[in-house]
Amino acid sequence: MAGRSASREAERRSVRHQRQEEARVTADREWRSQIKAKHPLAGRLIAAVTPKAQIRAAPSHVRAWATGAVGEGKVGEVLDAIPGIIVLNDRHKPRSRSNIDHIVVTSAGVWVIDAKVRPGKHLEFVDKGGPFVRDQRLIIGGRDETRLVDAMTWQVEAVQRACVDLLGVTVVRPALCFVDATVGRFDHRPWMVRGVVVCWRAVLPQLLLRPGPLGRQRMDELARRIATRLPAA
């Protein structure tokens, strides 16, 4: 199930935040009772001018997990509707707390897809290099977020290690798939940034249905091996 581990983490963090806030409000209530009991006059005045503790909304880093789970789910829905491919959602990297959003086995090879939610943010591809040196950057909402591209390396390596003896000449391709972001009017094709495909949901079918040399038997074999070595998160 796409986004399952992110949903669990969002729930865990939300519950922890709620408990911390409730404990803070309780402590504030107890403090008010104690100070009024110790200092009947001054205590009442101090309590009256001191703002009462209120339960605050979850911070952005907690809400981000729920947002990420929704994004993974939306990408997963698109992948599930593409015929002829094998989709492995939400796979866990052994001996770590990391997970891979989507692994897709196609006739052309294996894809590692990381879903990113950037509502309303504009995506840009910029090359800041010179005539002889390339310096490719991914700009999101005016900010350089090329780190997202570089972070795909460990995911590719994890999948390669899981099935290196079955890959042969088949390569593992990384892709960042953005949800609810915007692109330029003439940006109809995905970009290649430092070897990582940067795309959006609408182009996933044409990206993953490119023909290749792998038959169904080899695709099934690859998928089974990956599922065994990288279990569901």
mmCIF file of C-alpha atoms in Angstrom:
data_model
loop_
_atom_site.group_PDB
_atom_site.id
_atom_site.type_symbol
_atom_site.label_atom_id
_atom_site.label_comp_id
_atom_site.label_asym_id
_atom_site.label_seq_id
_atom_site.Cartn_x
_atom_site.Cartn_y
_atom_site.Cartn_z
ATOM 1 C CA MET A 1 0.000 0.000 0.000
ATOM 2 C CA ALA A 2 1.546 3.270 -1.119
ATOM 3 C CA GLY A 3 2.259 5.672 1.717
ATOM 4 C CA ARG A 4 1.497 3.190 4.487
ATOM 5 C CA SER A 5 4.691 3.707 6.479
ATOM 6 C CA ALA A 6 4.453 7.492 6.105
ATOM 7 C CA SER A 7 0.864 7.348 7.384
ATOM 8 C CA ARG A 8 1.957 5.313 10.392
ATOM 9 C CA GLU A 9 4.768 7.740 11.131
ATOM 10 C CA ALA A 10 2.394 10.702 10.767
ATOM 11 C CA GLU A 11 -0.011 9.115 13.236
ATOM 12 C CA ARG A 12 2.782 8.288 15.695
ATOM 13 C CA ARG A 13 4.143 11.833 15.621
ATOM 14 C CA SER A 14 0.685 13.355 15.848
ATOM 15 C CA VAL A 15 -0.190 11.278 18.918
ATOM 16 C CA ARG A 16 3.122 12.165 20.566
ATOM 17 C CA HIS A 17 2.587 15.858 19.870
ATOM 18 C CA GLN A 18 -0.963 15.713 21.283
ATOM 19 C CA ARG A 19 0.244 14.007 24.464
ATOM 20 C CA GLN A 20 3.019 16.566 24.927
ATOM 21 C CA GLU A 21 0.564 19.424 24.489
ATOM 22 C CA GLU A 22 -1.943 17.886 26.901
ATOM 23 C CA ALA A 23 0.842 17.418 29.476
ATOM 24 C CA ARG A 24 1.850 21.059 29.057
ATOM 25 C CA VAL A 25 -1.739 22.261 29.570
ATOM 26 C CA THR A 26 -2.130 20.028 32.628
ATOM 27 C CA ALA A 27 1.130 21.323 34.115
ATOM 28 C CA ASP A 28 -0.036 24.884 33.557
ATOM 29 C CA ARG A 29 -3.346 24.173 35.294
ATOM 30 C CA GLU A 30 -1.558 22.621 38.265
ATOM 31 C CA TRP A 31 0.825 25.555 38.507
ATOM 32 C CA ARG A 32 -2.094 27.978 38.654
ATOM 33 C CA SER A 33 -3.738 26.002 41.443
ATOM 34 C CA GLN A 34 -0.503 25.825 43.429
ATOM 35 C CA ILE A 35 0.380 29.495 43.152
ATOM 36 C CA LYS A 36 -3.131 30.545 44.156
ATOM 37 C CA ALA A 37 -2.976 28.224 47.176
ATOM 38 C CA LYS A 38 0.429 29.519 48.289
ATOM 39 C CA HIS A 39 -0.248 33.192 47.617
ATOM 40 C CA PRO A 40 -3.999 33.840 47.704
ATOM 41 C CA LEU A 41 -3.772 37.477 46.577
ATOM 42 C CA ALA A 42 -0.566 37.787 44.565
ATOM 43 C CA GLY A 43 -1.012 34.311 43.132
ATOM 44 C CA ARG A 44 -4.394 35.172 41.662
ATOM 45 C CA LEU A 45 -2.939 38.295 40.095
ATOM 46 C CA ILE A 46 0.046 36.415 38.632
ATOM 47 C CA ALA A 47 -2.225 33.687 37.248
ATOM 48 C CA ALA A 48 -4.566 36.262 35.772
ATOM 49 C CA VAL A 49 -1.845 38.107 33.837
ATOM 50 C CA THR A 50 -0.085 34.920 32.685
ATOM 51 C CA PRO A 51 -1.545 33.536 29.410
ATOM 52 C CA LYS A 52 -3.078 30.108 29.812
ATOM 53 C CA ALA A 53 -1.430 27.230 27.976
ATOM 54 C CA GLN A 54 -3.406 26.097 24.951
ATOM 55 C CA ILE A 55 -3.014 23.001 22.806
ATOM 56 C CA ARG A 56 -1.099 24.131 19.755
ATOM 57 C CA ALA A 57 -1.464 22.781 16.237
ATOM 58 C CA ALA A 58 1.026 20.170 15.104
ATOM 59 C CA PRO A 59 4.239 21.739 13.730
ATOM 60 C CA SER A 60 5.118 21.560 10.038
ATOM 61 C CA HIS A 61 7.561 18.659 10.428
ATOM 62 C CA VAL A 62 4.731 16.548 11.870
ATOM 63 C CA ARG A 63 2.216 17.566 9.202
ATOM 64 C CA ALA A 64 4.777 16.864 6.475
ATOM 65 C CA TRP A 65 4.523 13.115 7.088
ATOM 66 C CA ALA A 66 0.780 13.121 6.466
ATOM 67 C CA THR A 67 1.264 15.245 3.351
ATOM 68 C CA GLY A 68 3.926 12.864 2.090
ATOM 69 C CA ALA A 69 1.647 9.870 2.637
ATOM 70 C CA VAL A 70 -1.058 11.505 0.528
ATOM 71 C CA GLY A 71 1.463 12.207 -2.243
ATOM 72 C CA GLU A 72 2.698 8.625 -2.250
ATOM 73 C CA GLY A 73 -0.884 7.446 -2.457
ATOM 74 C CA LYS A 74 -1.605 9.642 -5.469
ATOM 75 C CA VAL A 75 1.481 8.412 -7.313
ATOM 76 C CA GLY A 76 0.594 4.848 -6.346
ATOM 77 C CA GLU A 77 -2.870 5.228 -7.886
ATOM 78 C CA VAL A 78 -1.334 6.270 -11.209
ATOM 79 C CA LEU A 79 1.152 3.391 -11.139
ATOM 80 C CA ASP A 80 -1.538 0.823 -10.332
ATOM 81 C CA ALA A 81 -3.494 1.904 -13.411
ATOM 82 C CA ILE A 82 -0.593 1.339 -15.830
ATOM 83 C CA PRO A 83 -0.867 -2.088 -17.494
ATOM 84 C CA GLY A 84 2.001 -4.488 -17.946
ATOM 85 C CA ILE A 85 4.241 -3.281 -15.130
ATOM 86 C CA ILE A 86 4.897 -4.602 -11.619
ATOM 87 C CA VAL A 87 4.649 -2.092 -8.769
ATOM 88 C CA LEU A 88 6.180 -2.551 -5.327
ATOM 89 C CA ASN A 89 5.115 0.256 -3.003
ATOM 90 C CA ASP A 90 6.702 1.409 0.243
ATOM 91 C CA ARG A 91 9.707 -0.893 0.534
ATOM 92 C CA HIS A 92 11.965 -0.923 3.585
ATOM 93 C CA LYS A 93 15.742 -0.726 3.421
ATOM 94 C CA PRO A 94 17.101 -3.367 5.841
ATOM 95 C CA ARG A 95 19.086 -2.166 8.851
ATOM 96 C CA SER A 96 17.870 1.391 8.473
ATOM 97 C CA ARG A 97 14.822 3.574 9.040
ATOM 98 C CA SER A 98 14.669 4.552 5.368
ATOM 99 C CA ASN A 99 12.117 3.414 2.839
ATOM 100 C CA ILE A 100 11.648 3.611 -0.920
ATOM 101 C CA ASP A 101 8.297 4.997 -2.051
ATOM 102 C CA HIS A 102 7.868 2.987 -5.267
ATOM 103 C CA ILE A 103 9.860 0.376 -7.183
ATOM 104 C CA VAL A 104 8.552 -0.427 -10.643
ATOM 105 C CA VAL A 105 9.651 -3.325 -12.838
ATOM 106 C CA THR A 106 9.000 -2.769 -16.546
ATOM 107 C CA SER A 107 10.056 -4.461 -19.754
ATOM 108 C CA ALA A 108 12.695 -1.745 -20.143
ATOM 109 C CA GLY A 109 14.153 -2.173 -16.658
ATOM 110 C CA VAL A 110 13.675 -1.232 -13.018
ATOM 111 C CA TRP A 111 12.627 2.206 -11.803
ATOM 112 C CA VAL A 112 12.972 3.727 -8.350
ATOM 113 C CA ILE A 113 10.396 6.503 -7.917
ATOM 114 C CA ASP A 114 10.377 8.974 -5.042
ATOM 115 C CA ALA A 115 7.130 10.944 -4.628
ATOM 116 C CA LYS A 116 7.416 14.573 -3.536
ATOM 117 C CA VAL A 117 4.511 16.863 -2.671
ATOM 118 C CA ARG A 118 5.014 20.547 -3.463
ATOM 119 C CA PRO A 119 1.557 22.160 -3.749
ATOM 120 C CA GLY A 120 1.659 25.165 -6.045
ATOM 121 C CA LYS A 121 5.462 25.263 -6.180
ATOM 122 C CA HIS A 122 7.000 25.961 -9.578
ATOM 123 C CA LEU A 123 9.604 23.497 -10.847
ATOM 124 C CA GLU A 124 12.593 24.672 -12.876
ATOM 125 C CA PHE A 125 15.657 23.031 -14.367
ATOM 126 C CA VAL A 126 18.740 25.271 -14.404
ATOM 127 C CA ASP A 127 22.281 24.603 -15.596
ATOM 128 C CA LYS A 128 24.629 26.999 -13.793
ATOM 129 C CA GLY A 129 27.743 25.575 -15.404
ATOM 130 C CA GLY A 130 29.964 27.133 -18.049
ATOM 131 C CA PRO A 131 30.794 26.167 -21.634
ATOM 132 C CA PHE A 132 32.737 23.067 -20.607
ATOM 133 C CA VAL A 133 31.302 22.180 -17.177
ATOM 134 C CA ARG A 134 27.706 21.296 -16.368
ATOM 135 C CA ASP A 135 26.171 22.262 -13.036
ATOM 136 C CA GLN A 136 22.592 21.022 -13.172
ATOM 137 C CA ARG A 137 20.191 22.250 -10.505
ATOM 138 C CA LEU A 138 16.597 21.574 -9.545
ATOM 139 C CA ILE A 139 14.813 24.743 -8.435
ATOM 140 C CA ILE A 140 11.507 24.451 -6.546
ATOM 141 C CA GLY A 141 9.584 27.582 -5.697
ATOM 142 C CA GLY A 142 12.705 29.664 -6.246
ATOM 143 C CA ARG A 143 14.864 27.519 -3.929
ATOM 144 C CA ASP A 144 17.688 25.225 -4.954
ATOM 145 C CA GLU A 145 16.603 21.722 -3.916
ATOM 146 C CA THR A 146 19.088 19.673 -5.917
ATOM 147 C CA ARG A 147 19.699 17.716 -2.719
ATOM 148 C CA LEU A 148 16.523 15.768 -3.545
ATOM 149 C CA VAL A 149 18.177 14.572 -6.739
ATOM 150 C CA ASP A 150 21.389 13.579 -4.966
ATOM 151 C CA ALA A 151 19.402 11.695 -2.317
ATOM 152 C CA MET A 152 18.233 9.194 -4.959
ATOM 153 C CA THR A 153 21.668 7.563 -5.008
ATOM 154 C CA TRP A 154 21.174 5.339 -1.966
ATOM 155 C CA GLN A 155 17.786 4.142 -3.256
ATOM 156 C CA VAL A 156 19.264 3.047 -6.578
ATOM 157 C CA GLU A 157 22.135 1.308 -4.805
ATOM 158 C CA ALA A 158 19.743 -0.530 -2.473
ATOM 159 C CA VAL A 159 17.748 -1.929 -5.385
ATOM 160 C CA GLN A 160 20.888 -2.825 -7.309
ATOM 161 C CA ARG A 161 22.237 -4.769 -4.345
ATOM 162 C CA ALA A 162 18.936 -6.602 -3.985
ATOM 163 C CA CYS A 163 19.008 -8.075 -7.478
ATOM 164 C CA VAL A 164 22.446 -7.423 -8.976
ATOM 165 C CA ASP A 165 22.850 -11.034 -10.140
ATOM 166 C CA LEU A 166 19.557 -10.835 -12.059
ATOM 167 C CA LEU A 167 20.011 -7.447 -13.659
ATOM 168 C CA GLY A 168 22.557 -8.287 -16.354
ATOM 169 C CA VAL A 169 22.692 -5.238 -18.620
ATOM 170 C CA THR A 170 19.439 -3.925 -17.163
ATOM 171 C CA VAL A 171 19.857 -0.644 -15.302
ATOM 172 C CA VAL A 172 18.030 0.781 -12.300
ATOM 173 C CA ARG A 173 16.698 4.224 -13.169
ATOM 174 C CA PRO A 174 15.821 6.860 -10.555
ATOM 175 C CA ALA A 175 12.941 9.337 -10.840
ATOM 176 C CA LEU A 176 11.510 12.120 -8.707
ATOM 177 C CA CYS A 177 7.764 12.441 -9.260
ATOM 178 C CA PHE A 178 6.224 15.694 -8.062
ATOM 179 C CA VAL A 179 2.614 15.972 -6.914
ATOM 180 C CA ASP A 180 0.628 19.212 -7.243
ATOM 181 C CA ALA A 181 3.646 21.234 -8.382
ATOM 182 C CA THR A 182 3.590 23.427 -11.488
ATOM 183 C CA VAL A 183 5.850 23.555 -14.545
ATOM 184 C CA GLY A 184 6.266 25.922 -17.455
ATOM 185 C CA ARG A 185 3.705 26.042 -20.240
ATOM 186 C CA PHE A 186 6.097 24.391 -22.670
ATOM 187 C CA ASP A 187 7.557 21.817 -20.266
ATOM 188 C CA HIS A 188 5.770 18.727 -21.563
ATOM 189 C CA ARG A 189 8.642 16.292 -21.139
ATOM 190 C CA PRO A 190 10.450 15.135 -17.994
ATOM 191 C CA TRP A 191 13.889 16.559 -17.257
ATOM 192 C CA MET A 192 17.118 14.734 -16.586
ATOM 193 C CA VAL A 193 18.971 16.303 -13.667
ATOM 194 C CA ARG A 194 22.278 14.686 -12.699
ATOM 195 C CA GLY A 195 21.088 11.350 -14.018
ATOM 196 C CA VAL A 196 17.721 11.491 -12.237
ATOM 197 C CA VAL A 197 14.462 11.888 -14.146
ATOM 198 C CA VAL A 198 12.343 14.729 -12.764
ATOM 199 C CA CYS A 199 8.704 14.248 -13.722
ATOM 200 C CA TRP A 200 5.061 14.620 -12.721
ATOM 201 C CA ARG A 201 2.204 12.110 -12.569
ATOM 202 C CA ALA A 202 0.811 12.785 -16.044
ATOM 203 C CA VAL A 203 3.965 11.541 -17.771
ATOM 204 C CA LEU A 204 4.423 8.323 -15.779
ATOM 205 C CA PRO A 205 2.590 6.077 -18.280
ATOM 206 C CA GLN A 206 4.685 7.148 -21.270
ATOM 207 C CA LEU A 207 7.829 6.964 -19.140
ATOM 208 C CA LEU A 208 7.200 3.435 -17.860
ATOM 209 C CA LEU A 209 5.643 1.857 -20.953
ATOM 210 C CA ARG A 210 8.694 2.232 -23.147
ATOM 211 C CA PRO A 211 9.467 -1.158 -24.720
ATOM 212 C CA GLY A 212 12.457 -3.161 -23.581
ATOM 213 C CA PRO A 213 14.086 -6.590 -23.679
ATOM 214 C CA LEU A 214 12.647 -8.044 -20.467
ATOM 215 C CA GLY A 215 9.955 -10.675 -20.782
ATOM 216 C CA ARG A 216 7.282 -11.289 -18.197
ATOM 217 C CA GLN A 217 9.145 -14.177 -16.624
ATOM 218 C CA ARG A 218 12.266 -12.092 -15.987
ATOM 219 C CA MET A 219 10.138 -9.197 -14.724
ATOM 220 C CA ASP A 220 8.419 -11.509 -12.238
ATOM 221 C CA GLU A 221 11.766 -12.901 -11.141
ATOM 222 C CA LEU A 222 13.177 -9.433 -10.540
ATOM 223 C CA ALA A 223 10.065 -8.335 -8.652
ATOM 224 C CA ARG A 224 10.117 -11.408 -6.387
ATOM 225 C CA ARG A 225 13.786 -10.881 -5.555
ATOM 226 C CA ILE A 226 13.316 -7.203 -4.775
ATOM 227 C CA ALA A 227 10.233 -7.919 -2.663
ATOM 228 C CA THR A 228 12.216 -10.483 -0.663
ATOM 229 C CA ARG A 229 15.314 -8.337 -0.124
ATOM 230 C CA LEU A 230 13.396 -5.071 0.393
ATOM 231 C CA PRO A 231 10.285 -6.052 2.385
ATOM 232 C CA ALA A 232 7.167 -3.929 2.779
ATOM 233 C CA ALA A 233 7.731 -1.079 5.215
#
